[in-house]
Amino acid sequence: MILLLLFLGGCQPSAPQPVSDPAHISHQTVLPAYPDTMVVCGIRLPLEDPEVRDRFEREFYNTLHNENVSQQTIAAANTVFPIILPIIREAGLPEDLKYLAIAESNLRTAVSVAGATGVWQLMELVARSENLKINYWVDERNHLEKSTRVAMTFLKHLHKKYGDWNLAFAAYNVGETNINDNLKFQHVRRFFDLYLNEETSRYIFRIYAAKAVFEDPTKYGLPAYEFKTDSYRYVTINGPVENLTKLALEQGTSYRQLRILNPWIRRRGLPEGTWTLAFPSSSVPGSIDLAGYEYTKNPPVGTTPSGVVTHKVTDGDTLLSIALAYDVEVNEIRRWNNLKSDMIMVGQQLKIYLK
């Protein structure tokens, strides 16, 4: 009987143990402590406040935890920072604003569920208000130089309005109307006294965490920056361009490289207008033999199709941008496709009846 009891006792499951934050588990023995003082755009983070310290610590270790993303961010920064920093300085704004771009997109041309697009995650309304082109052919929110100028104009406006960078960051993330309403309703003036949604509350701390990690990534075992200032050469062309592969080959590169360096282009051609395109600095015009290359599937870019066309939804498309591209009304697109809302999905095919 005693032996049986001992045997059964050994088979019982052990009591559950508390699980720590995964970010702390994988790095708890190798990660250095986070900085004692954090300042972004001249604003000191009040780390003496236990709640503020805990919230910052969470984002700091989350940033370090995903080493692959951190390395990709550094690789992107090598080409992105040399382009955006002169524009930030030209606007007379703090260079620390580059860390906002990391918090927004990790310096990639991302598209959020809300439709914010590009390195600076610009919403369509803000982009259009500053005359960025968003249509069937192009989305200049993915044009790094142009979108950076728009982001700086918007951030300068927000800082002037609120007189505080943390509130400006929050308004950039969730919108001025939301912040105005919450400041009034909650009867507070400081960001740290506001009760906001989790995404915006964490967003501010991601900016501080981005500076803590990426100001000197080698402190945390990450690669050093190797800034590339001569990766591109620029060519200005007059549209329409019917075949961008042919243009790329004429410039000594590939269609793939052209699209990677010019992510604002959405189609295989460009309409009428003047366009400045980036090409690899190593590419040599005329170095590729175009003999034998022929592709005539697409209709001429400058022409207007007639009848019914099918539009395949791509990243960044909205019913408004599609309607503007085809010169039709949003409610017409809804009616033609039996849509009950403005929600559309990447890959969805929409019928457009051209006028």
mmCIF file of C-alpha atoms in Angstrom:
data_model
loop_
_atom_site.group_PDB
_atom_site.id
_atom_site.type_symbol
_atom_site.label_atom_id
_atom_site.label_comp_id
_atom_site.label_asym_id
_atom_site.label_seq_id
_atom_site.Cartn_x
_atom_site.Cartn_y
_atom_site.Cartn_z
ATOM 1 C CA MET A 1 0.000 0.000 0.000
ATOM 2 C CA ILE A 2 2.797 2.400 0.878
ATOM 3 C CA LEU A 3 4.545 1.619 -2.406
ATOM 4 C CA LEU A 4 1.307 2.214 -4.335
ATOM 5 C CA LEU A 5 0.777 5.586 -2.682
ATOM 6 C CA LEU A 6 4.343 6.588 -3.450
ATOM 7 C CA PHE A 7 3.872 5.566 -7.081
ATOM 8 C CA LEU A 8 0.613 7.490 -7.443
ATOM 9 C CA GLY A 9 2.125 10.519 -5.772
ATOM 10 C CA GLY A 10 4.940 10.546 -8.294
ATOM 11 C CA CYS A 11 2.417 10.553 -11.155
ATOM 12 C CA GLN A 12 0.549 13.621 -9.992
ATOM 13 C CA PRO A 13 1.089 16.731 -12.115
ATOM 14 C CA SER A 14 3.210 19.391 -10.492
ATOM 15 C CA ALA A 15 1.573 22.633 -9.451
ATOM 16 C CA PRO A 16 1.421 25.190 -12.262
ATOM 17 C CA GLN A 17 4.216 27.721 -12.165
ATOM 18 C CA PRO A 18 3.755 31.387 -13.006
ATOM 19 C CA VAL A 19 4.872 32.292 -16.519
ATOM 20 C CA SER A 20 6.926 35.420 -16.956
ATOM 21 C CA ASP A 21 6.743 37.862 -19.833
ATOM 22 C CA PRO A 22 8.382 36.071 -22.803
ATOM 23 C CA ALA A 23 10.395 39.180 -23.534
ATOM 24 C CA HIS A 24 12.007 38.847 -20.131
ATOM 25 C CA ILE A 25 12.514 35.069 -20.321
ATOM 26 C CA SER A 26 14.706 34.953 -23.400
ATOM 27 C CA HIS A 27 16.871 37.919 -22.427
ATOM 28 C CA GLN A 28 16.790 38.052 -18.655
ATOM 29 C CA THR A 29 20.399 36.870 -18.327
ATOM 30 C CA VAL A 30 21.896 38.790 -21.262
ATOM 31 C CA LEU A 31 20.048 42.069 -21.632
ATOM 32 C CA PRO A 32 21.539 45.158 -20.056
ATOM 33 C CA ALA A 33 19.316 47.390 -18.012
ATOM 34 C CA TYR A 34 17.353 50.054 -19.813
ATOM 35 C CA PRO A 35 18.659 53.637 -19.570
ATOM 36 C CA ASP A 36 18.144 55.572 -16.336
ATOM 37 C CA THR A 37 17.116 58.677 -18.268
ATOM 38 C CA MET A 38 15.174 58.913 -21.508
ATOM 39 C CA VAL A 39 14.708 62.154 -23.452
ATOM 40 C CA VAL A 40 12.978 62.437 -26.834
ATOM 41 C CA CYS A 41 12.643 65.806 -28.588
ATOM 42 C CA GLY A 42 13.775 67.485 -25.372
ATOM 43 C CA ILE A 43 10.992 65.863 -23.315
ATOM 44 C CA ARG A 44 12.180 63.733 -20.398
ATOM 45 C CA LEU A 45 10.271 60.554 -19.678
ATOM 46 C CA PRO A 46 9.357 60.569 -15.942
ATOM 47 C CA LEU A 47 10.823 57.163 -15.135
ATOM 48 C CA GLU A 48 10.604 57.954 -11.420
ATOM 49 C CA ASP A 49 6.890 57.251 -11.765
ATOM 50 C CA PRO A 50 6.519 53.453 -11.257
ATOM 51 C CA GLU A 51 3.691 53.165 -13.787
ATOM 52 C CA VAL A 52 5.615 55.101 -16.439
ATOM 53 C CA ARG A 53 8.717 53.013 -15.743
ATOM 54 C CA ASP A 54 6.793 49.741 -16.115
ATOM 55 C CA ARG A 55 5.184 50.853 -19.380
ATOM 56 C CA PHE A 56 8.518 51.958 -20.826
ATOM 57 C CA GLU A 57 10.226 48.763 -19.686
ATOM 58 C CA ARG A 58 7.594 46.681 -21.474
ATOM 59 C CA GLU A 59 8.190 48.410 -24.814
ATOM 60 C CA PHE A 60 11.960 48.475 -24.362
ATOM 61 C CA TYR A 61 12.210 44.727 -23.885
ATOM 62 C CA ASN A 62 9.606 44.007 -26.549
ATOM 63 C CA THR A 63 11.734 45.998 -28.984
ATOM 64 C CA LEU A 64 14.836 44.016 -28.084
ATOM 65 C CA HIS A 65 13.033 40.672 -27.933
ATOM 66 C CA ASN A 66 12.431 40.434 -31.686
ATOM 67 C CA GLU A 67 16.009 40.445 -32.874
ATOM 68 C CA ASN A 68 15.121 39.766 -36.518
ATOM 69 C CA VAL A 69 12.881 42.839 -36.680
ATOM 70 C CA SER A 70 15.549 44.946 -34.969
ATOM 71 C CA GLN A 71 18.179 43.877 -37.486
ATOM 72 C CA GLN A 72 15.802 44.551 -40.377
ATOM 73 C CA THR A 73 15.095 48.005 -38.933
ATOM 74 C CA ILE A 74 18.814 48.786 -38.791
ATOM 75 C CA ALA A 75 19.255 47.579 -42.370
ATOM 76 C CA ALA A 76 16.387 49.825 -43.471
ATOM 77 C CA ALA A 77 17.782 52.754 -41.470
ATOM 78 C CA ASN A 78 21.022 52.552 -43.438
ATOM 79 C CA THR A 79 19.178 53.871 -46.494
ATOM 80 C CA VAL A 80 16.169 55.614 -44.909
ATOM 81 C CA PHE A 81 17.923 57.819 -42.337
ATOM 82 C CA PRO A 82 20.246 59.553 -44.858
ATOM 83 C CA ILE A 83 17.126 60.566 -46.815
ATOM 84 C CA ILE A 84 14.799 61.664 -44.006
ATOM 85 C CA LEU A 85 17.270 63.364 -41.649
ATOM 86 C CA PRO A 86 18.086 66.286 -44.000
ATOM 87 C CA ILE A 87 14.340 66.854 -44.475
ATOM 88 C CA ILE A 88 13.741 66.833 -40.703
ATOM 89 C CA ARG A 89 16.572 69.336 -40.224
ATOM 90 C CA GLU A 90 15.305 71.478 -43.094
ATOM 91 C CA ALA A 91 11.936 71.677 -41.311
ATOM 92 C CA GLY A 92 13.684 72.894 -38.148
ATOM 93 C CA LEU A 93 12.425 69.936 -36.129
ATOM 94 C CA PRO A 94 14.230 67.575 -33.710
ATOM 95 C CA GLU A 95 16.150 64.712 -35.288
ATOM 96 C CA ASP A 96 14.566 62.407 -32.703
ATOM 97 C CA LEU A 97 11.478 62.364 -34.938
ATOM 98 C CA LYS A 98 13.179 59.616 -36.904
ATOM 99 C CA TYR A 99 12.316 57.302 -34.009
ATOM 100 C CA LEU A 100 8.627 58.025 -34.572
ATOM 101 C CA ALA A 101 9.031 56.449 -38.017
ATOM 102 C CA ILE A 102 10.465 53.335 -36.368
ATOM 103 C CA ALA A 103 7.537 53.181 -33.940
ATOM 104 C CA GLU A 104 5.113 53.622 -36.831
ATOM 105 C CA SER A 105 6.439 51.166 -39.405
ATOM 106 C CA ASN A 106 9.937 49.903 -38.544
ATOM 107 C CA LEU A 107 10.911 52.041 -41.564
ATOM 108 C CA ARG A 108 8.943 49.888 -44.015
ATOM 109 C CA THR A 109 6.214 50.800 -46.500
ATOM 110 C CA ALA A 110 3.539 49.190 -44.362
ATOM 111 C CA VAL A 111 -0.250 49.468 -44.632
ATOM 112 C CA SER A 112 -2.268 49.437 -41.402
ATOM 113 C CA VAL A 113 -5.738 47.975 -40.944
ATOM 114 C CA ALA A 114 -7.003 51.571 -40.874
ATOM 115 C CA GLY A 115 -5.401 52.291 -44.246
ATOM 116 C CA ALA A 116 -2.447 54.354 -42.968
ATOM 117 C CA THR A 117 0.364 53.864 -45.456
ATOM 118 C CA GLY A 118 4.103 54.243 -45.835
ATOM 119 C CA VAL A 119 7.077 54.712 -43.534
ATOM 120 C CA TRP A 120 5.218 57.561 -41.798
ATOM 121 C CA GLN A 121 1.838 55.773 -41.834
ATOM 122 C CA LEU A 122 -0.036 58.714 -43.333
ATOM 123 C CA MET A 123 -3.805 58.590 -43.540
ATOM 124 C CA GLU A 124 -5.339 59.456 -46.890
ATOM 125 C CA LEU A 125 -6.996 62.657 -45.654
ATOM 126 C CA VAL A 126 -3.720 64.087 -44.311
ATOM 127 C CA ALA A 127 -1.806 63.070 -47.434
ATOM 128 C CA ARG A 128 -4.333 64.611 -49.823
ATOM 129 C CA SER A 129 -4.463 67.815 -47.780
ATOM 130 C CA GLU A 130 -0.750 68.235 -48.589
ATOM 131 C CA ASN A 131 -1.257 67.375 -52.268
ATOM 132 C CA LEU A 132 0.242 63.900 -52.305
ATOM 133 C CA LYS A 133 -1.075 61.894 -55.253
ATOM 134 C CA ILE A 134 -3.120 58.807 -54.375
ATOM 135 C CA ASN A 135 -4.767 57.196 -57.375
ATOM 136 C CA TYR A 136 -4.858 54.136 -59.589
ATOM 137 C CA TRP A 137 -1.268 54.662 -60.719
ATOM 138 C CA VAL A 138 0.636 55.943 -57.705
ATOM 139 C CA ASP A 139 0.451 56.319 -53.933
ATOM 140 C CA GLU A 140 2.922 58.991 -52.880
ATOM 141 C CA ARG A 141 2.550 58.088 -49.218
ATOM 142 C CA ASN A 142 5.161 55.492 -50.179
ATOM 143 C CA HIS A 143 7.403 58.185 -51.690
ATOM 144 C CA LEU A 144 9.951 58.609 -48.908
ATOM 145 C CA GLU A 145 10.993 62.212 -49.579
ATOM 146 C CA LYS A 146 7.492 63.539 -50.258
ATOM 147 C CA SER A 147 5.846 61.665 -47.378
ATOM 148 C CA THR A 148 8.554 62.817 -44.961
ATOM 149 C CA ARG A 149 7.871 66.447 -45.860
ATOM 150 C CA VAL A 150 4.151 65.919 -45.269
ATOM 151 C CA ALA A 151 4.814 64.171 -41.945
ATOM 152 C CA MET A 152 7.048 67.047 -40.811
ATOM 153 C CA THR A 153 4.425 69.636 -41.773
ATOM 154 C CA PHE A 154 1.792 67.709 -39.834
ATOM 155 C CA LEU A 155 4.006 67.175 -36.769
ATOM 156 C CA LYS A 156 4.997 70.848 -36.728
ATOM 157 C CA HIS A 157 1.296 71.749 -36.750
ATOM 158 C CA LEU A 158 0.540 69.310 -33.912
ATOM 159 C CA HIS A 159 3.414 70.521 -31.749
ATOM 160 C CA LYS A 160 2.391 74.141 -32.237
ATOM 161 C CA LYS A 161 -1.185 73.249 -31.319
ATOM 162 C CA TYR A 162 -0.462 71.235 -28.166
ATOM 163 C CA GLY A 163 2.870 72.699 -27.082
ATOM 164 C CA ASP A 164 4.000 69.225 -26.050
ATOM 165 C CA TRP A 165 5.634 66.513 -28.120
ATOM 166 C CA ASN A 166 3.973 63.625 -26.287
ATOM 167 C CA LEU A 167 0.514 65.024 -27.015
ATOM 168 C CA ALA A 168 1.605 65.733 -30.591
ATOM 169 C CA PHE A 169 2.715 62.097 -30.953
ATOM 170 C CA ALA A 170 -0.596 60.870 -29.534
ATOM 171 C CA ALA A 171 -2.569 63.075 -31.939
ATOM 172 C CA TYR A 172 -0.424 61.846 -34.840
ATOM 173 C CA ASN A 173 -1.362 58.294 -33.897
ATOM 174 C CA VAL A 174 -5.051 58.565 -33.037
ATOM 175 C CA GLY A 175 -6.097 61.918 -34.509
ATOM 176 C CA GLU A 176 -6.556 65.458 -33.253
ATOM 177 C CA THR A 177 -10.301 65.079 -32.705
ATOM 178 C CA ASN A 178 -9.773 62.136 -30.369
ATOM 179 C CA ILE A 179 -7.085 63.879 -28.318
ATOM 180 C CA ASN A 180 -9.032 67.150 -28.156
ATOM 181 C CA ASP A 181 -12.116 65.326 -26.931
ATOM 182 C CA ASN A 182 -10.213 63.324 -24.308
ATOM 183 C CA LEU A 183 -8.330 66.353 -22.976
ATOM 184 C CA LYS A 184 -11.617 68.181 -22.550
ATOM 185 C CA PHE A 185 -13.604 65.242 -21.168
ATOM 186 C CA GLN A 186 -10.920 64.085 -18.727
ATOM 187 C CA HIS A 187 -10.004 67.662 -17.739
ATOM 188 C CA VAL A 188 -6.237 67.054 -17.877
ATOM 189 C CA ARG A 189 -3.355 68.670 -19.745
ATOM 190 C CA ARG A 190 -0.519 66.108 -19.629
ATOM 191 C CA PHE A 191 -0.283 63.014 -21.808
ATOM 192 C CA PHE A 192 0.610 60.849 -18.806
ATOM 193 C CA ASP A 193 -2.623 61.851 -17.070
ATOM 194 C CA LEU A 194 -4.762 60.762 -20.024
ATOM 195 C CA TYR A 195 -6.639 57.485 -20.200
ATOM 196 C CA LEU A 196 -6.416 56.413 -23.850
ATOM 197 C CA ASN A 197 -6.819 53.212 -25.838
ATOM 198 C CA GLU A 198 -4.026 50.687 -25.395
ATOM 199 C CA GLU A 199 -2.540 51.196 -28.855
ATOM 200 C CA THR A 200 -2.033 54.946 -28.401
ATOM 201 C CA SER A 201 -0.918 54.546 -24.783
ATOM 202 C CA ARG A 202 1.770 52.086 -25.861
ATOM 203 C CA TYR A 203 2.674 54.050 -28.990
ATOM 204 C CA ILE A 204 4.322 56.910 -27.083
ATOM 205 C CA PHE A 205 6.495 54.472 -25.146
ATOM 206 C CA ARG A 206 7.476 52.716 -28.378
ATOM 207 C CA ILE A 207 9.005 55.983 -29.574
ATOM 208 C CA TYR A 208 11.098 56.279 -26.397
ATOM 209 C CA ALA A 209 12.013 52.584 -26.616
ATOM 210 C CA ALA A 210 13.026 53.019 -30.260
ATOM 211 C CA LYS A 211 15.465 55.753 -29.282
ATOM 212 C CA ALA A 212 16.803 53.713 -26.358
ATOM 213 C CA VAL A 213 17.592 50.763 -28.625
ATOM 214 C CA PHE A 214 18.406 52.345 -31.976
ATOM 215 C CA GLU A 215 20.387 55.399 -30.893
ATOM 216 C CA ASP A 216 23.343 53.042 -30.426
ATOM 217 C CA PRO A 217 22.262 49.496 -31.326
ATOM 218 C CA THR A 218 25.726 48.047 -30.732
ATOM 219 C CA LYS A 219 25.153 48.451 -26.971
ATOM 220 C CA TYR A 220 22.621 45.636 -27.255
ATOM 221 C CA GLY A 221 24.545 43.322 -29.549
ATOM 222 C CA LEU A 222 22.880 44.599 -32.716
ATOM 223 C CA PRO A 223 24.754 45.588 -35.897
ATOM 224 C CA ALA A 224 26.263 49.048 -36.236
ATOM 225 C CA TYR A 225 24.816 51.460 -38.773
ATOM 226 C CA GLU A 226 26.421 51.577 -42.203
ATOM 227 C CA PHE A 227 24.693 54.555 -43.776
ATOM 228 C CA LYS A 228 24.480 54.520 -47.564
ATOM 229 C CA THR A 229 24.321 57.963 -49.105
ATOM 230 C CA ASP A 230 25.083 57.139 -52.737
ATOM 231 C CA SER A 231 22.812 54.161 -53.403
ATOM 232 C CA TYR A 232 20.621 55.914 -55.948
ATOM 233 C CA ARG A 233 20.690 58.157 -58.965
ATOM 234 C CA TYR A 234 17.584 60.022 -60.066
ATOM 235 C CA VAL A 235 16.133 60.377 -63.546
ATOM 236 C CA THR A 236 13.266 62.724 -64.426
ATOM 237 C CA ILE A 237 10.996 61.533 -67.219
ATOM 238 C CA ASN A 238 7.865 62.771 -68.935
ATOM 239 C CA GLY A 239 4.887 60.402 -68.976
ATOM 240 C CA PRO A 240 3.002 58.516 -70.059
ATOM 241 C CA VAL A 241 5.255 55.479 -69.673
ATOM 242 C CA GLU A 242 3.557 52.402 -71.071
ATOM 243 C CA ASN A 243 6.124 49.810 -70.006
ATOM 244 C CA LEU A 244 8.252 50.261 -66.896
ATOM 245 C CA THR A 245 10.241 47.100 -67.593
ATOM 246 C CA LYS A 246 11.470 48.632 -70.836
ATOM 247 C CA LEU A 247 12.369 51.851 -69.012
ATOM 248 C CA ALA A 248 14.234 49.900 -66.328
ATOM 249 C CA LEU A 249 16.187 47.906 -68.908
ATOM 250 C CA GLU A 250 17.070 51.101 -70.782
ATOM 251 C CA GLN A 251 18.467 52.453 -67.512
ATOM 252 C CA GLY A 252 20.545 49.336 -66.935
ATOM 253 C CA THR A 253 18.490 47.694 -64.201
ATOM 254 C CA SER A 254 15.474 45.421 -63.731
ATOM 255 C CA TYR A 255 11.770 46.038 -63.235
ATOM 256 C CA ARG A 256 12.129 44.475 -59.783
ATOM 257 C CA GLN A 257 14.792 46.986 -58.737
ATOM 258 C CA LEU A 258 12.770 49.875 -60.154
ATOM 259 C CA ARG A 259 9.711 48.867 -58.104
ATOM 260 C CA ILE A 260 11.750 48.304 -54.922
ATOM 261 C CA LEU A 261 13.385 51.736 -55.186
ATOM 262 C CA ASN A 262 10.113 53.440 -56.165
ATOM 263 C CA PRO A 263 7.458 51.814 -53.944
ATOM 264 C CA TRP A 264 5.037 54.662 -54.664
ATOM 265 C CA ILE A 265 4.426 53.209 -58.144
ATOM 266 C CA ARG A 266 1.392 50.919 -58.180
ATOM 267 C CA ARG A 267 1.164 49.738 -61.777
ATOM 268 C CA ARG A 268 3.311 48.604 -64.693
ATOM 269 C CA GLY A 269 3.264 52.050 -66.242
ATOM 270 C CA LEU A 270 2.874 55.724 -65.394
ATOM 271 C CA PRO A 271 0.346 58.267 -66.701
ATOM 272 C CA GLU A 272 1.004 61.704 -68.126
ATOM 273 C CA GLY A 273 3.062 64.020 -65.977
ATOM 274 C CA THR A 274 6.637 64.578 -64.879
ATOM 275 C CA TRP A 275 8.072 61.788 -62.745
ATOM 276 C CA THR A 276 11.397 61.500 -60.942
ATOM 277 C CA LEU A 277 12.461 57.895 -60.459
ATOM 278 C CA ALA A 278 15.270 56.377 -58.430
ATOM 279 C CA PHE A 279 17.623 53.865 -60.016
ATOM 280 C CA PRO A 280 20.578 51.978 -58.516
ATOM 281 C CA SER A 281 23.663 54.158 -58.658
ATOM 282 C CA SER A 282 25.526 51.178 -60.095
ATOM 283 C CA SER A 283 23.171 50.866 -63.079
ATOM 284 C CA VAL A 284 24.492 52.084 -66.438
ATOM 285 C CA PRO A 285 22.033 53.306 -69.093
ATOM 286 C CA GLY A 286 22.355 51.403 -72.352
ATOM 287 C CA SER A 287 24.257 48.508 -70.789
ATOM 288 C CA ILE A 288 21.448 45.985 -71.353
ATOM 289 C CA ASP A 289 20.640 44.728 -74.831
ATOM 290 C CA LEU A 290 16.891 45.091 -75.436
ATOM 291 C CA ALA A 291 16.950 43.092 -78.668
ATOM 292 C CA GLY A 292 14.239 40.480 -78.519
ATOM 293 C CA TYR A 293 12.289 42.138 -75.715
ATOM 294 C CA GLU A 294 8.689 42.727 -76.722
ATOM 295 C CA TYR A 295 5.584 43.038 -74.591
ATOM 296 C CA THR A 296 2.360 44.542 -75.888
ATOM 297 C CA LYS A 297 -0.314 43.044 -73.615
ATOM 298 C CA ASN A 298 -1.222 46.253 -71.798
ATOM 299 C CA PRO A 299 -3.201 48.995 -73.585
ATOM 300 C CA PRO A 300 -1.467 52.373 -73.907
ATOM 301 C CA VAL A 301 -1.323 54.089 -70.539
ATOM 302 C CA GLY A 302 -2.634 57.412 -71.774
ATOM 303 C CA THR A 303 -5.862 56.004 -73.183
ATOM 304 C CA THR A 304 -9.190 55.856 -71.409
ATOM 305 C CA PRO A 305 -10.816 52.393 -71.355
ATOM 306 C CA SER A 306 -14.459 52.146 -72.287
ATOM 307 C CA GLY A 307 -17.288 49.965 -70.997
ATOM 308 C CA VAL A 308 -16.738 47.813 -67.912
ATOM 309 C CA VAL A 309 -13.362 47.190 -66.290
ATOM 310 C CA THR A 310 -12.407 44.997 -63.358
ATOM 311 C CA HIS A 311 -10.290 46.608 -60.667
ATOM 312 C CA LYS A 312 -8.301 44.245 -58.442
ATOM 313 C CA VAL A 313 -7.886 45.765 -54.971
ATOM 314 C CA THR A 314 -4.263 46.227 -53.878
ATOM 315 C CA ASP A 315 -2.634 47.393 -50.649
ATOM 316 C CA GLY A 316 -3.659 50.951 -49.849
ATOM 317 C CA ASP A 317 -6.765 51.000 -52.026
ATOM 318 C CA THR A 318 -9.927 52.549 -50.638
ATOM 319 C CA LEU A 319 -13.268 53.053 -52.331
ATOM 320 C CA LEU A 320 -12.475 56.764 -52.455
ATOM 321 C CA SER A 321 -9.085 56.310 -54.131
ATOM 322 C CA ILE A 322 -10.590 53.867 -56.640
ATOM 323 C CA ALA A 323 -13.484 56.224 -57.377
ATOM 324 C CA LEU A 324 -11.082 59.120 -57.967
ATOM 325 C CA ALA A 325 -8.899 57.001 -60.243
ATOM 326 C CA TYR A 326 -11.837 56.113 -62.504
ATOM 327 C CA ASP A 327 -13.742 59.393 -62.138
ATOM 328 C CA VAL A 328 -16.819 57.711 -60.656
ATOM 329 C CA GLU A 329 -18.682 58.025 -57.357
ATOM 330 C CA VAL A 330 -18.103 55.865 -54.271
ATOM 331 C CA ASN A 331 -21.817 55.070 -53.987
ATOM 332 C CA GLU A 332 -21.778 53.883 -57.616
ATOM 333 C CA ILE A 333 -19.000 51.397 -56.858
ATOM 334 C CA ARG A 334 -21.007 50.168 -53.860
ATOM 335 C CA ARG A 335 -24.109 49.724 -56.008
ATOM 336 C CA TRP A 336 -22.336 48.001 -58.909
ATOM 337 C CA ASN A 337 -20.709 45.494 -56.537
ATOM 338 C CA ASN A 338 -23.491 45.064 -53.949
ATOM 339 C CA LEU A 339 -21.271 46.408 -51.161
ATOM 340 C CA LYS A 340 -22.953 47.106 -47.836
ATOM 341 C CA SER A 341 -20.025 49.122 -46.443
ATOM 342 C CA ASP A 342 -16.759 50.753 -47.519
ATOM 343 C CA MET A 343 -14.769 47.699 -46.389
ATOM 344 C CA ILE A 344 -12.769 46.103 -49.219
ATOM 345 C CA MET A 345 -10.100 43.401 -49.147
ATOM 346 C CA VAL A 346 -6.792 43.041 -50.970
ATOM 347 C CA GLY A 347 -7.369 40.799 -53.991
ATOM 348 C CA GLN A 348 -11.079 41.604 -54.216
ATOM 349 C CA GLN A 349 -12.298 42.334 -57.759
ATOM 350 C CA LEU A 350 -14.616 45.278 -58.333
ATOM 351 C CA LYS A 351 -16.630 46.064 -61.454
ATOM 352 C CA ILE A 352 -16.268 49.663 -62.626
ATOM 353 C CA TYR A 353 -18.621 51.077 -65.265
ATOM 354 C CA LEU A 354 -16.722 53.821 -67.047
ATOM 355 C CA LYS A 355 -18.455 56.982 -68.201
#
